[in-house]
Amino acid sequence: MAQRSSETSIEQLEALPGAELVSVGLRDLIAGDLTDEALLVLIGAPRLRRIGLDVPSRPDVDHPEHALYLRLDDAHGAAAHGKYNGLIRRLVSFERAAECLS
């Protein structure tokens, strides 16, 4: 996971709820892979950048929310809505916890 600009350590961020998703998503974005985790990080990109993470931009992805939902629908059908909401909750938990560290 990318280092924050403040004194918060990477180890502190990695211990936060949802960090495993954000870490994988950042790695995938850097590699150019549009995975579920990468799309989740793109959804949270503005807030994640304010937290101090270096989130690569993907101008080719206009609506990461829609793209993620479609991927989940393809993989999980009727369970896509619950999966989507669960991922968003994990992202928001990470963001809120990271903001508390500053």
mmCIF file of C-alpha atoms in Angstrom:
data_model
loop_
_atom_site.group_PDB
_atom_site.id
_atom_site.type_symbol
_atom_site.label_atom_id
_atom_site.label_comp_id
_atom_site.label_asym_id
_atom_site.label_seq_id
_atom_site.Cartn_x
_atom_site.Cartn_y
_atom_site.Cartn_z
ATOM 1 C CA MET A 1 0.000 0.000 0.000
ATOM 2 C CA ALA A 2 1.329 3.484 -0.823
ATOM 3 C CA GLN A 3 2.745 5.586 2.007
ATOM 4 C CA ARG A 4 0.697 8.480 3.339
ATOM 5 C CA SER A 5 2.199 11.925 3.308
ATOM 6 C CA SER A 6 1.683 12.351 7.068
ATOM 7 C CA GLU A 7 3.429 10.456 9.862
ATOM 8 C CA THR A 8 1.006 7.539 9.733
ATOM 9 C CA SER A 9 2.904 4.353 8.953
ATOM 10 C CA ILE A 10 2.055 1.790 6.342
ATOM 11 C CA GLU A 11 1.715 -0.783 9.119
ATOM 12 C CA GLN A 12 -1.047 1.292 10.719
ATOM 13 C CA LEU A 13 -2.942 1.497 7.438
ATOM 14 C CA GLU A 14 -2.550 -2.216 6.756
ATOM 15 C CA ALA A 15 -4.185 -3.016 10.098
ATOM 16 C CA LEU A 16 -7.367 -1.095 9.207
ATOM 17 C CA PRO A 17 -10.594 -2.844 8.188
ATOM 18 C CA GLY A 18 -10.762 -3.149 4.414
ATOM 19 C CA ALA A 19 -7.027 -2.560 3.943
ATOM 20 C CA GLU A 20 -6.649 -5.895 2.170
ATOM 21 C CA LEU A 21 -9.077 -4.745 -0.537
ATOM 22 C CA VAL A 22 -7.473 -1.327 -0.922
ATOM 23 C CA SER A 23 -3.982 -2.817 -1.051
ATOM 24 C CA VAL A 24 -4.917 -5.350 -3.740
ATOM 25 C CA GLY A 25 -6.834 -2.687 -5.675
ATOM 26 C CA LEU A 26 -3.874 -0.300 -5.675
ATOM 27 C CA ARG A 27 -1.538 -3.084 -6.787
ATOM 28 C CA ASP A 28 -3.915 -4.076 -9.591
ATOM 29 C CA LEU A 29 -4.340 -0.488 -10.784
ATOM 30 C CA ILE A 30 -0.576 -0.028 -10.921
ATOM 31 C CA ALA A 31 -0.350 -3.254 -12.959
ATOM 32 C CA GLY A 32 -3.111 -2.011 -15.285
ATOM 33 C CA ASP A 33 -5.579 -4.710 -14.229
ATOM 34 C CA LEU A 34 -9.235 -3.749 -13.750
ATOM 35 C CA THR A 35 -10.239 -6.177 -11.021
ATOM 36 C CA ASP A 36 -13.115 -5.830 -8.577
ATOM 37 C CA GLU A 37 -10.664 -4.418 -6.024
ATOM 38 C CA ALA A 38 -9.209 -1.960 -8.558
ATOM 39 C CA LEU A 39 -12.688 -0.686 -9.392
ATOM 40 C CA LEU A 40 -13.444 -0.357 -5.681
ATOM 41 C CA VAL A 41 -10.324 1.787 -5.229
ATOM 42 C CA LEU A 42 -11.374 3.930 -8.203
ATOM 43 C CA ILE A 43 -14.761 4.445 -6.534
ATOM 44 C CA GLY A 44 -12.992 5.699 -3.414
ATOM 45 C CA ALA A 45 -10.168 7.491 -5.242
ATOM 46 C CA PRO A 46 -11.020 11.098 -4.264
ATOM 47 C CA ARG A 47 -11.253 10.291 -0.563
ATOM 48 C CA LEU A 48 -8.282 7.900 -0.678
ATOM 49 C CA ARG A 49 -6.166 10.638 -2.268
ATOM 50 C CA ARG A 50 -7.202 13.074 0.478
ATOM 51 C CA ILE A 51 -6.066 10.456 2.998
ATOM 52 C CA GLY A 52 -2.680 10.532 1.270
ATOM 53 C CA LEU A 53 -2.683 7.424 -0.908
ATOM 54 C CA ASP A 54 -1.320 7.615 -4.431
ATOM 55 C CA VAL A 55 -4.224 6.263 -6.480
ATOM 56 C CA PRO A 56 -3.477 5.957 -10.208
ATOM 57 C CA SER A 57 -6.111 7.512 -12.432
ATOM 58 C CA ARG A 58 -7.923 5.539 -15.119
ATOM 59 C CA PRO A 59 -9.572 8.001 -17.512
ATOM 60 C CA ASP A 60 -10.922 5.049 -19.518
ATOM 61 C CA VAL A 61 -13.228 4.126 -16.612
ATOM 62 C CA ASP A 62 -15.977 6.756 -16.466
ATOM 63 C CA HIS A 63 -18.237 5.044 -13.942
ATOM 64 C CA PRO A 64 -16.363 2.576 -11.726
ATOM 65 C CA GLU A 65 -19.499 2.029 -9.630
ATOM 66 C CA HIS A 66 -21.404 0.751 -12.642
ATOM 67 C CA ALA A 67 -18.448 -1.284 -13.931
ATOM 68 C CA LEU A 68 -18.025 -2.988 -10.550
ATOM 69 C CA TYR A 69 -21.716 -3.800 -10.279
ATOM 70 C CA LEU A 70 -21.757 -5.314 -13.771
ATOM 71 C CA ARG A 71 -18.744 -7.500 -12.933
ATOM 72 C CA LEU A 72 -20.402 -8.653 -9.728
ATOM 73 C CA ASP A 73 -23.659 -9.325 -11.547
ATOM 74 C CA ASP A 74 -21.826 -11.491 -14.080
ATOM 75 C CA ALA A 75 -20.101 -13.441 -11.313
ATOM 76 C CA HIS A 76 -22.841 -13.623 -8.674
ATOM 77 C CA GLY A 77 -26.188 -12.949 -10.361
ATOM 78 C CA ALA A 78 -28.892 -12.140 -7.821
ATOM 79 C CA ALA A 79 -26.309 -11.860 -5.034
ATOM 80 C CA ALA A 80 -24.528 -8.985 -6.790
ATOM 81 C CA HIS A 81 -26.362 -6.286 -4.852
ATOM 82 C CA GLY A 82 -25.290 -7.685 -1.485
ATOM 83 C CA LYS A 83 -21.716 -8.243 -2.680
ATOM 84 C CA TYR A 84 -21.546 -4.670 -4.005
ATOM 85 C CA ASN A 85 -22.871 -3.186 -0.768
ATOM 86 C CA GLY A 86 -20.451 -5.287 1.273
ATOM 87 C CA LEU A 87 -17.471 -4.047 -0.741
ATOM 88 C CA ILE A 88 -18.594 -0.429 -0.430
ATOM 89 C CA ARG A 89 -19.006 -0.849 3.348
ATOM 90 C CA ARG A 90 -15.447 -2.225 3.616
ATOM 91 C CA LEU A 91 -14.099 0.701 1.579
ATOM 92 C CA VAL A 92 -15.916 3.257 3.721
ATOM 93 C CA SER A 93 -14.696 1.532 6.902
ATOM 94 C CA PHE A 94 -11.118 1.807 5.650
ATOM 95 C CA GLU A 95 -11.544 5.451 4.683
ATOM 96 C CA ARG A 96 -13.086 6.443 8.011
ATOM 97 C CA ALA A 97 -10.472 4.587 10.043
ATOM 98 C CA ALA A 98 -7.623 6.076 8.001
ATOM 99 C CA GLU A 99 -9.021 9.573 8.488
ATOM 100 C CA CYS A 100 -9.023 8.996 12.259
ATOM 101 C CA LEU A 101 -5.274 8.309 12.159
ATOM 102 C CA SER A 102 -4.435 11.788 10.890
#
